[in-house]
Tab-separated table of C-alpha atoms in Angstrom:
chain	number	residue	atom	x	y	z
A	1	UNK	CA	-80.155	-81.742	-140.258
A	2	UNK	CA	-83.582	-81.795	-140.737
A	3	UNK	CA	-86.682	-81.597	-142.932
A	4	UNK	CA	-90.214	-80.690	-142.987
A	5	UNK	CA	-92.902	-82.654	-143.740
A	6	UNK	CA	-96.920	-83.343	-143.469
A	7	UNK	CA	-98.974	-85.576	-146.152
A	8	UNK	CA	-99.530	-82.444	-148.664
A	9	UNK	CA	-96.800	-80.252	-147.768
A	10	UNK	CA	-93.124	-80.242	-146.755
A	11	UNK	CA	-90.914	-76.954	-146.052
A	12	UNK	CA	-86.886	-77.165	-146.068
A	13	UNK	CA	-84.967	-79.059	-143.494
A	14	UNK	CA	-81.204	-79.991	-143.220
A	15	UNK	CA	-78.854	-82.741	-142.980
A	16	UNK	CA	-75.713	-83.314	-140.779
A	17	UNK	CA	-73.904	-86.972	-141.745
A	18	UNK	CA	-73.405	-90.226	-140.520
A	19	UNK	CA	-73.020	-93.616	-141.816
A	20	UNK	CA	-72.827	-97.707	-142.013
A	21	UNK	CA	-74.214	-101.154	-141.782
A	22	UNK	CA	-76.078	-102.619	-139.127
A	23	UNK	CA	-73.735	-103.187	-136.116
A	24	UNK	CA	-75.915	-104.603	-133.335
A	25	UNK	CA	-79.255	-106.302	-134.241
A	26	UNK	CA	-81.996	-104.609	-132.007
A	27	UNK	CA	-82.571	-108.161	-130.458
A	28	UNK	CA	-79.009	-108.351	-129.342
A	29	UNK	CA	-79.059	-104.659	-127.674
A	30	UNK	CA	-81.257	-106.443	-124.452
A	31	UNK	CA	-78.765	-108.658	-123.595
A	32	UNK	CA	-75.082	-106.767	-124.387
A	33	UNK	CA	-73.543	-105.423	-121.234
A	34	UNK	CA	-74.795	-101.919	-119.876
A	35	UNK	CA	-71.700	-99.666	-120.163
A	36	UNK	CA	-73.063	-96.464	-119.559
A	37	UNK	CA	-76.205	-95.295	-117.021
A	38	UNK	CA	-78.088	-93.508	-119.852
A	39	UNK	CA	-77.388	-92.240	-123.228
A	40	UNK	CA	-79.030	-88.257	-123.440
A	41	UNK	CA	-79.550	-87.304	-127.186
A	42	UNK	CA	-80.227	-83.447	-128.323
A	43	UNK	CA	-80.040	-81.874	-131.940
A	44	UNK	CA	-82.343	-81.946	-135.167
A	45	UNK	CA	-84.405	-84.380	-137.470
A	46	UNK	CA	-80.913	-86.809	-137.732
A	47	UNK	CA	-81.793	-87.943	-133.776
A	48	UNK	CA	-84.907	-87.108	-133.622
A	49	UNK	CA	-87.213	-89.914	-132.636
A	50	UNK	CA	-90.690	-88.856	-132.423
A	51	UNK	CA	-90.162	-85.167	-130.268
A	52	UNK	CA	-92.309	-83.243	-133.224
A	53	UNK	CA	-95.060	-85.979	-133.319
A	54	UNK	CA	-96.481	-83.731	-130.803
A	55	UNK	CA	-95.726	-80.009	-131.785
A	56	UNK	CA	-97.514	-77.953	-134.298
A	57	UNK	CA	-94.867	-78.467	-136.890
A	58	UNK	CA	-94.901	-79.623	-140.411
A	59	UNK	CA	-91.656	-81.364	-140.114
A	60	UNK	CA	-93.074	-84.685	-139.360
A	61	UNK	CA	-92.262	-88.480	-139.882
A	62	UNK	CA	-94.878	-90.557	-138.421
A	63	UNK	CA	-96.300	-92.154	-141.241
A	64	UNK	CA	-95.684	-94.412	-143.780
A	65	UNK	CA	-92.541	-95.118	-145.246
A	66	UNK	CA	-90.852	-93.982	-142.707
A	67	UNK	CA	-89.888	-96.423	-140.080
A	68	UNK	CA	-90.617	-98.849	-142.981
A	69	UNK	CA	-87.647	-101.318	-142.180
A	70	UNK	CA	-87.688	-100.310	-138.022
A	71	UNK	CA	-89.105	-102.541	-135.961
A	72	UNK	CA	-92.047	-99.864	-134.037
A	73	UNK	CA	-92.515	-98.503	-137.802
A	74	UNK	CA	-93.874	-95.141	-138.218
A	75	UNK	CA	-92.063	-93.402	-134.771
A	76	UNK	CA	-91.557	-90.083	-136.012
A	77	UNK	CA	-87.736	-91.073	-136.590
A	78	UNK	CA	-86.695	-88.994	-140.228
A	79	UNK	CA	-85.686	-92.225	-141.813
A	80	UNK	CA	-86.492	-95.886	-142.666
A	81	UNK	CA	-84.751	-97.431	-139.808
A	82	UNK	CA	-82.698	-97.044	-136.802
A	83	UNK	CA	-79.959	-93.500	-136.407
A	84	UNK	CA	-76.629	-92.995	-135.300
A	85	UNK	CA	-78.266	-92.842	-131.703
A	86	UNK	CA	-80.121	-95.745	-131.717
A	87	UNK	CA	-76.781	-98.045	-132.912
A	88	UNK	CA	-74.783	-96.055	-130.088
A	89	UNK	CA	-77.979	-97.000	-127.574
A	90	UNK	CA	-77.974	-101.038	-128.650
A	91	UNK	CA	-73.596	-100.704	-128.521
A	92	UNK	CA	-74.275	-98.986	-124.577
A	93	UNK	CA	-76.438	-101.752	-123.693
A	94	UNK	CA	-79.410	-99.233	-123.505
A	95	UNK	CA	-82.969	-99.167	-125.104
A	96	UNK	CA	-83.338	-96.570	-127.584
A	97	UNK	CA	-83.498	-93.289	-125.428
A	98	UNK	CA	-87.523	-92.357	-125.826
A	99	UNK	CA	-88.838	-89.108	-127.225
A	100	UNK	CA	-88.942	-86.542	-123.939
A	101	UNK	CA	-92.241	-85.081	-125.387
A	102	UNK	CA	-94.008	-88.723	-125.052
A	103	UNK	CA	-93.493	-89.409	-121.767
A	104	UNK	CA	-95.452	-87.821	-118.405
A	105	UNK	CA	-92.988	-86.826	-115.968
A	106	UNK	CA	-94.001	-89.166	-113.392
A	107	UNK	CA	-92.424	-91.730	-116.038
A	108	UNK	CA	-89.359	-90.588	-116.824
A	109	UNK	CA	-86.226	-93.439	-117.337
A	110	UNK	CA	-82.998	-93.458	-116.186
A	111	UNK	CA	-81.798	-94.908	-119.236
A	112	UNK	CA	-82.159	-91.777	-121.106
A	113	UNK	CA	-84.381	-89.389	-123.514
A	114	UNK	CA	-84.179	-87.868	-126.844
A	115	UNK	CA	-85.130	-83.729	-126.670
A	116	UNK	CA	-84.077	-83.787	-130.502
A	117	UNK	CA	-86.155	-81.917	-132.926
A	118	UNK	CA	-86.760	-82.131	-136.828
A	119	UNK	CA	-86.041	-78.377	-138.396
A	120	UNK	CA	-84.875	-76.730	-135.372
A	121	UNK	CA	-80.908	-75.952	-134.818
A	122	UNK	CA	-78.722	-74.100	-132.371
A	123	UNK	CA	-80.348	-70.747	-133.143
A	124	UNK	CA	-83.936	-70.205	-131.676
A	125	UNK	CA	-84.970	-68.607	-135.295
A	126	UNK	CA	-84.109	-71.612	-137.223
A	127	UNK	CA	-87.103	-73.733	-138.728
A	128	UNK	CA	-89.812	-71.500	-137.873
A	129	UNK	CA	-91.618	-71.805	-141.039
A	130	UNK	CA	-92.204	-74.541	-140.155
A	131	UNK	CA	-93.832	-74.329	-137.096
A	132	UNK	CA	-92.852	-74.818	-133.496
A	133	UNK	CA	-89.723	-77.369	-132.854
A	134	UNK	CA	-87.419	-77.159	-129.969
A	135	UNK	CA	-84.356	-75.360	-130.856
A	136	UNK	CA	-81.506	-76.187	-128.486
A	137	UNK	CA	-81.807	-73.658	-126.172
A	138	UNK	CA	-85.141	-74.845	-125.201
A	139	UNK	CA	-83.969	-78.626	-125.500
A	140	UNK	CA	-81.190	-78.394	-122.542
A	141	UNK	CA	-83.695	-76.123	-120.629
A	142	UNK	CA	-85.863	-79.334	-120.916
A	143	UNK	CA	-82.847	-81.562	-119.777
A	144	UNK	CA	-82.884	-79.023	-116.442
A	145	UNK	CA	-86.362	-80.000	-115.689
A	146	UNK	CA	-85.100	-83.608	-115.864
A	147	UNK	CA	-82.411	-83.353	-113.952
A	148	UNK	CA	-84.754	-81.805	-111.039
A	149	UNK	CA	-86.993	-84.477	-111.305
A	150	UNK	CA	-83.992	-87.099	-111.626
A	151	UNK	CA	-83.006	-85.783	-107.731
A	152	UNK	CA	-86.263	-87.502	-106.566
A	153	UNK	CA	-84.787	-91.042	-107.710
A	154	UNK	CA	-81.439	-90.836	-105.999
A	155	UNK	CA	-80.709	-91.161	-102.406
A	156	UNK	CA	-78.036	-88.117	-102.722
A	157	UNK	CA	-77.421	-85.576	-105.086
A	158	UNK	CA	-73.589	-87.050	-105.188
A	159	UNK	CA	-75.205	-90.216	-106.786
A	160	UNK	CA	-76.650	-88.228	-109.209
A	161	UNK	CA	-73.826	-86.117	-110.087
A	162	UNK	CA	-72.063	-90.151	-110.177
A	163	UNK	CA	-74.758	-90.725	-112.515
A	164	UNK	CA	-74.728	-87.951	-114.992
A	165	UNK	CA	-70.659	-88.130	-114.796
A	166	UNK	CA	-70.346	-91.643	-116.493
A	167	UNK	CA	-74.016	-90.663	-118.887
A	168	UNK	CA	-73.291	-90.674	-122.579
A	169	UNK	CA	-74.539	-87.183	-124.190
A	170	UNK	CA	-74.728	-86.615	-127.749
A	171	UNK	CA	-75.597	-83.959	-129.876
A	172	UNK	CA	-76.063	-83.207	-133.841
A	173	UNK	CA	-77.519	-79.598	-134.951
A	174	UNK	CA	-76.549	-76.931	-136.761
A	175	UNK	CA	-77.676	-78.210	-140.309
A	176	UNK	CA	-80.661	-76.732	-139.844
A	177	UNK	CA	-79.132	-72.731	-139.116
A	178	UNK	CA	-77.496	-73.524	-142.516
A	179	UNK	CA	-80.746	-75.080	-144.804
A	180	UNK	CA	-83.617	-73.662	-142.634
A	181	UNK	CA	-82.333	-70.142	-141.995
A	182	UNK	CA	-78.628	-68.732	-143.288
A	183	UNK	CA	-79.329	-70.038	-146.711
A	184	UNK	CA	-83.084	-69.505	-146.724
A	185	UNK	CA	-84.303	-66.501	-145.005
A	186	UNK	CA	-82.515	-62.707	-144.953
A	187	UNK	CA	-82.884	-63.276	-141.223
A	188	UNK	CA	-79.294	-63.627	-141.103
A	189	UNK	CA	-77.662	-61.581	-144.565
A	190	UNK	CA	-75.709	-59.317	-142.959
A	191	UNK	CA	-73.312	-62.111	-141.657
A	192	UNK	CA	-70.634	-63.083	-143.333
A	193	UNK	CA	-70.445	-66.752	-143.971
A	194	UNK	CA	-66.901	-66.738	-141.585
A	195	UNK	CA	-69.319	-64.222	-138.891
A	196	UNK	CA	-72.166	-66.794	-139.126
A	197	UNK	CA	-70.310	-70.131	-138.673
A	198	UNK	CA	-68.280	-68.015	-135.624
A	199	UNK	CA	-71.917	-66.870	-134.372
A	200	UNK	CA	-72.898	-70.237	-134.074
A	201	UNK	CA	-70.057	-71.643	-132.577
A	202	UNK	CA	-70.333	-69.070	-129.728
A	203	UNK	CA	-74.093	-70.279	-128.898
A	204	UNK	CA	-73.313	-74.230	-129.253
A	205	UNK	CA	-70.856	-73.220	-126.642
A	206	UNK	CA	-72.921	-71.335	-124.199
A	207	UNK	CA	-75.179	-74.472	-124.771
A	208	UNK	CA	-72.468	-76.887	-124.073
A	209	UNK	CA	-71.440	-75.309	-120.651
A	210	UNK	CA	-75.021	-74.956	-120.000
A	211	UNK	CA	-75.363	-79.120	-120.208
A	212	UNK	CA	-71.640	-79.191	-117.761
A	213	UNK	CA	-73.116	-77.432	-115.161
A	214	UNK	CA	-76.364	-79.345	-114.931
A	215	UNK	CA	-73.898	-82.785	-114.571
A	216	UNK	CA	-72.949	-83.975	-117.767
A	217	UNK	CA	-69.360	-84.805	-118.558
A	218	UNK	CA	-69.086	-86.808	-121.510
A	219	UNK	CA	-70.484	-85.709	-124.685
A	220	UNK	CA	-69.907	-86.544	-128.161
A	221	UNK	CA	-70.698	-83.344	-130.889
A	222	UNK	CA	-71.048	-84.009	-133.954
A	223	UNK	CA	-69.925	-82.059	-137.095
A	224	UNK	CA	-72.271	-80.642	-139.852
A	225	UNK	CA	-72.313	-82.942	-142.702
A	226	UNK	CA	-71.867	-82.726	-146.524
A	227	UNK	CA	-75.507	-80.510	-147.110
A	228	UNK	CA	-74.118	-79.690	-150.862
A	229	UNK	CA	-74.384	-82.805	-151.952
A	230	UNK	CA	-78.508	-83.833	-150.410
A	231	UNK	CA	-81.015	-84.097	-153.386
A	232	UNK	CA	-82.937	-80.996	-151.419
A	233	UNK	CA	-79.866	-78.710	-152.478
A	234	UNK	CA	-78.321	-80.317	-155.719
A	235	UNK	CA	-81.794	-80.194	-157.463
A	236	UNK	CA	-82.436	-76.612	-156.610
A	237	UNK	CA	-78.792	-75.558	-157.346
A	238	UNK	CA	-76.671	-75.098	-160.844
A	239	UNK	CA	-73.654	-76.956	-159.907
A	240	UNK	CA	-70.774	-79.239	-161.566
A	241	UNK	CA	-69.954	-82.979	-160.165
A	242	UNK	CA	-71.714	-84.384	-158.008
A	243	UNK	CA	-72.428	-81.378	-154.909
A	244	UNK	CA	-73.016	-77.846	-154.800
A	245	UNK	CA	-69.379	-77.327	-153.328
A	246	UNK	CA	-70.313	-73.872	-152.423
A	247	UNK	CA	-72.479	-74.950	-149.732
A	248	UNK	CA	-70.140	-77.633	-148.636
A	249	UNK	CA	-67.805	-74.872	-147.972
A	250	UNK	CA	-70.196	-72.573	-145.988
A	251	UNK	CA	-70.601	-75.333	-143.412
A	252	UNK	CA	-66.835	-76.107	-143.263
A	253	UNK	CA	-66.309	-72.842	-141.714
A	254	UNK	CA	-68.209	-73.938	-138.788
A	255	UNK	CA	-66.527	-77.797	-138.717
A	256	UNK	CA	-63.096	-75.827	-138.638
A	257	UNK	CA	-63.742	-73.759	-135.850
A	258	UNK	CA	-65.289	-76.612	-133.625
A	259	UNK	CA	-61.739	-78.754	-132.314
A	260	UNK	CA	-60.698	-75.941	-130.892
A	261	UNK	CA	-63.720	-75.001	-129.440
A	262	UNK	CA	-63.925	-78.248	-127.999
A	263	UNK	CA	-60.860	-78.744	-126.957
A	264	UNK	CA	-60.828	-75.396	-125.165
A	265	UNK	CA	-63.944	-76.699	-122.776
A	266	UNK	CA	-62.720	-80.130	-122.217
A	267	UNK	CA	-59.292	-77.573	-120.764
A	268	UNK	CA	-61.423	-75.523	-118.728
A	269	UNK	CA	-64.037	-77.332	-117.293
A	270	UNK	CA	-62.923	-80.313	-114.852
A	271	UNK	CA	-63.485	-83.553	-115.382
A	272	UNK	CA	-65.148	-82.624	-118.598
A	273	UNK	CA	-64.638	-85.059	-122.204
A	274	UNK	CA	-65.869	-83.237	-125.461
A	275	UNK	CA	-65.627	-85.811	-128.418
A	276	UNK	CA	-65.340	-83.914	-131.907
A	277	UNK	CA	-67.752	-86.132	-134.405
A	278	UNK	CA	-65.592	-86.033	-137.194
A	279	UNK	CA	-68.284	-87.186	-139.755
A	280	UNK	CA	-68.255	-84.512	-143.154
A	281	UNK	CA	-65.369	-86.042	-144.528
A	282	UNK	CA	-66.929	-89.397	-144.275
A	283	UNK	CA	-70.366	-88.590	-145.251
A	284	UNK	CA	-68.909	-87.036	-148.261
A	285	UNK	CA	-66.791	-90.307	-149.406
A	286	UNK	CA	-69.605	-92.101	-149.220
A	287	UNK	CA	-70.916	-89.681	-151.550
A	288	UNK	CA	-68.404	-89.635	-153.903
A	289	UNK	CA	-66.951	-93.042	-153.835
A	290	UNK	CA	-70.600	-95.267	-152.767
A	291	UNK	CA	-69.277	-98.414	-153.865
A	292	UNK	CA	-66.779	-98.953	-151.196
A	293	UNK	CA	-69.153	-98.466	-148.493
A	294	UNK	CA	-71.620	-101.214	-150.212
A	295	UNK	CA	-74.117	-98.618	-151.818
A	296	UNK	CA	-75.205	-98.203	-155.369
A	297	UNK	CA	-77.031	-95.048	-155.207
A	298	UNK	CA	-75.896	-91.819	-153.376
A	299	UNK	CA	-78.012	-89.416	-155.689
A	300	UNK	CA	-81.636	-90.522	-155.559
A	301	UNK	CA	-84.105	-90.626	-152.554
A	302	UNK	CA	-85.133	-94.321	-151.811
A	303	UNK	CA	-88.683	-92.674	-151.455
A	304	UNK	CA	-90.499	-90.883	-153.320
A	305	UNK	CA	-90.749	-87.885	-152.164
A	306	UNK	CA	-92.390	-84.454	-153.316
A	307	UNK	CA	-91.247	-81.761	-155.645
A	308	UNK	CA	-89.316	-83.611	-157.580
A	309	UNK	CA	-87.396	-85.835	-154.729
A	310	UNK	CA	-86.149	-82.422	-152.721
A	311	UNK	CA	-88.758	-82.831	-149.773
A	312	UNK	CA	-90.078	-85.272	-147.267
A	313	UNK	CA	-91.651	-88.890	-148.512
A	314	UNK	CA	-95.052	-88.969	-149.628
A	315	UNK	CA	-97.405	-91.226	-147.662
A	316	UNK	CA	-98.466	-94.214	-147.814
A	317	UNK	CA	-96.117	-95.002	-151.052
A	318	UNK	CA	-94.071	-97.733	-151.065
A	319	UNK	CA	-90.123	-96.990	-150.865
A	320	UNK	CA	-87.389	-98.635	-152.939
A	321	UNK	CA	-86.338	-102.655	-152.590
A	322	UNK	CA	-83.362	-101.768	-152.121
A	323	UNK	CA	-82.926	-99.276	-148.660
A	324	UNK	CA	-79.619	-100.746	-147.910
A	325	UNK	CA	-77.862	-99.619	-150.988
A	326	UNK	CA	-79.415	-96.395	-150.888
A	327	UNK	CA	-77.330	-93.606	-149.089
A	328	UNK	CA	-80.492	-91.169	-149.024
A	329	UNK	CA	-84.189	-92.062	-147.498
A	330	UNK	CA	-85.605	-89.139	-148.776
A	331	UNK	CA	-84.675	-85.348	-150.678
A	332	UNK	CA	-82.666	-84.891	-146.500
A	333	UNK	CA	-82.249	-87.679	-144.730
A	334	UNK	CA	-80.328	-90.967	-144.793
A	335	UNK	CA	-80.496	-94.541	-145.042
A	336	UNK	CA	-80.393	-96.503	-141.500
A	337	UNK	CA	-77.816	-98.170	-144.108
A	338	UNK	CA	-75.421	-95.108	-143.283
A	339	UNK	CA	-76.240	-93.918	-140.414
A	340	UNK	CA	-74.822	-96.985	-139.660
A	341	UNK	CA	-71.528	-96.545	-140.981
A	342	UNK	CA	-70.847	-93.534	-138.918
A	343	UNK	CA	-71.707	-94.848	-135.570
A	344	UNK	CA	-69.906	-97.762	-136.225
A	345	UNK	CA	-66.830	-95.691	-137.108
A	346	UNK	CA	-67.471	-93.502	-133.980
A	347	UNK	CA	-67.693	-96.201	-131.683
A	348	UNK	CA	-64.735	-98.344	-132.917
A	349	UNK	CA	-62.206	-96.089	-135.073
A	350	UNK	CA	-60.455	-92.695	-134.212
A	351	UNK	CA	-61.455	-91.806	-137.323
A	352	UNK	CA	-64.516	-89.799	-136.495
A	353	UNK	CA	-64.879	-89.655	-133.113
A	354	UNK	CA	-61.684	-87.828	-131.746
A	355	UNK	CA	-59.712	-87.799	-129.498
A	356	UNK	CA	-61.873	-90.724	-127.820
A	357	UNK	CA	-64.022	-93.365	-129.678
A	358	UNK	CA	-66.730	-94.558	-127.401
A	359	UNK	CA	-65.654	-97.743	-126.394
A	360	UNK	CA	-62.803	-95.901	-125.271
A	361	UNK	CA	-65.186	-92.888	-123.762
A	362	UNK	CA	-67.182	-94.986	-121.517
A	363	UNK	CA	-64.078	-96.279	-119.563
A	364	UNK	CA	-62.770	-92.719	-118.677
């Protein structure tokens, strides 16, 4: 999911769930065991850690308030703290993967990079308007490149393929092909909401094989989350309760469709592990029951944020005291607060993460 932002203007964005408390204090990350070579991170503005700082995009969050309770501040991540794949870095024993666009290629780590991109999703048209992102297409033709320059820093191209085997990959997008484009442009009309969620499906899959064949073998996709319930949608929408349920339901059709689409490639590509990130029916408990998950407010950005609290933060102002009892940073995005929960779920419960949680992941 992602959003669009600069300091006068802000275009519409999408959100995908995931949820918690802290796990792992950042200090603690250095010193945990490393149980995985490198964690590689692809999808929209809910992993994306400072990729559009340096495109021609609205869709921006490298200013004040966000980052206001991470510990670089202002890095371009869409929230006020750490995401789902920063907790899964500090659980691996990694630093947080680094923003590919940041870093020359005479500097790359082999601890991982983020190619994720605020507004963009799995189709190249989605999040346009709002200027150039990288769409995921262009995200795991970016992971090639790596990979080519990753063969300079191993003595054989079996230690590489050693290397990308036991590699954590994860992946959120598709929010975005709902908010940015299906629901928001007539790009896409003539689909039926069944032939769009099936349309999209069929690309995350060529996308998916695309990332197998250039070495990776374990990798963790995560559902779309509960985008009927962000403030972006229920304060544009008529709606009764708490969501726009309609909306819920378009993205369903897609979360139904991909076990088995996962399942199928972890059958028919060897040696292969997808991971189905179970996370809408979570995200949406939180919604509806926010008490039990230690959060007061699961209605109201914890910025403030333009046109009426349906956009991106405004600058410079200062957020709410109380971030951690918030379940939305601003009219898209999430607390650190729950993107904690849903790591923590997917790296501990079978739950979310199915048929492997991580702990269990990184030992097969």
């Amino acid at each position: 999911m992602d959003s669009s932002f600069s300091t006068s203007l802000f275009i519409i964005v999408i959100i995908s769930v995931q949820y918690v408390f802290p796990l792992i204090s950042s200090s603690s990350a250095a010193t945990r065991q490393q149980l995985a070579p490198a964690l590689y991170v692809f999808g929209d503005s809910l992993l994306d850690s400072g990729n559009n700082n340096l495109l021609p995009t609205i869709a921006k969050a490298n200013y004040f308030p966000y980052g206001a309770d991470f510990v670089k501040n202002s890095t371009g991540r869409f929230t006020n703290g750490r995401t789902v794949a920063d907790f899964i870095a500090e659980f691996l024993g990694l630093p947080y993967s680094p923003p590919f666009m940041t870093l020359p290629e005479d500097k790359l780590p082999l601890t991982g990079l983020n190619y994720a991109s605020g507004s963009c999703g799995i189709l190249p048209e989605t999040g346009l308007l709002s200027g150039i992102c990288l769409n995921l297409g262009e995200q795991v033709g970016l992971f090639e490149g790596t990979v080519k320059l990753l063969k300079k820093q191993f003595r054989s191209s079996e230690e590489l393929s050693i290397y990308l085997s036991k590699s954590i990959f994860i992946i959120s997008a598709g929010s975005n092909d709902y908010m940015n484009n299906y629901l928001d442009t007539l790009l896409f009309k003539h689909y039926t909401q069944q032939e769009f969620a099936q349309l999209l499906v069929h690309k995350l899959s060529f996308h998916l094989q695309r990332l197998y064949s250039l070495g990776a073998r374990k990798i963790i996709v995560f559902e779309i989350g509960p985008i009927g319930c962000i403030p972006s949608i229920t304060r544009k929408y008529k709606h009764k309760g708490q969501c726009v349920e309609d909306k819920n339901r378009d993205v369903s059709l897609f979360n139904n469709m991909l076990p088995a689409m996962l399942q199928n490639l972890t059958s028919s590509l060897k040696g292969s592990i997808f991971v189905n990130g179970q996370a809408h029916w979570l995200g949406y408990d939180a919604i509806i029951n926010p008490s039990h998950y230690g959060l007061t407010d699961a209605s109201n950005p914890c910025c403030t944020a333009w046109f009426n609290g349906k956009s991106g933060c405004i600058p410079l102002l200062r957020p709410c005291s109380n971030p951690y009892e918030h379940y939305f940073w601003d009219g898209y995005h999430l607390t650190e607060a729950v993107y904690s929960v849903i790591a923590s779920r997917c790296i501990y419960d079978t739950s979310v993460c199915i048929p492997f949680n991580l702990k269990k992941l990184v030992n097969k």
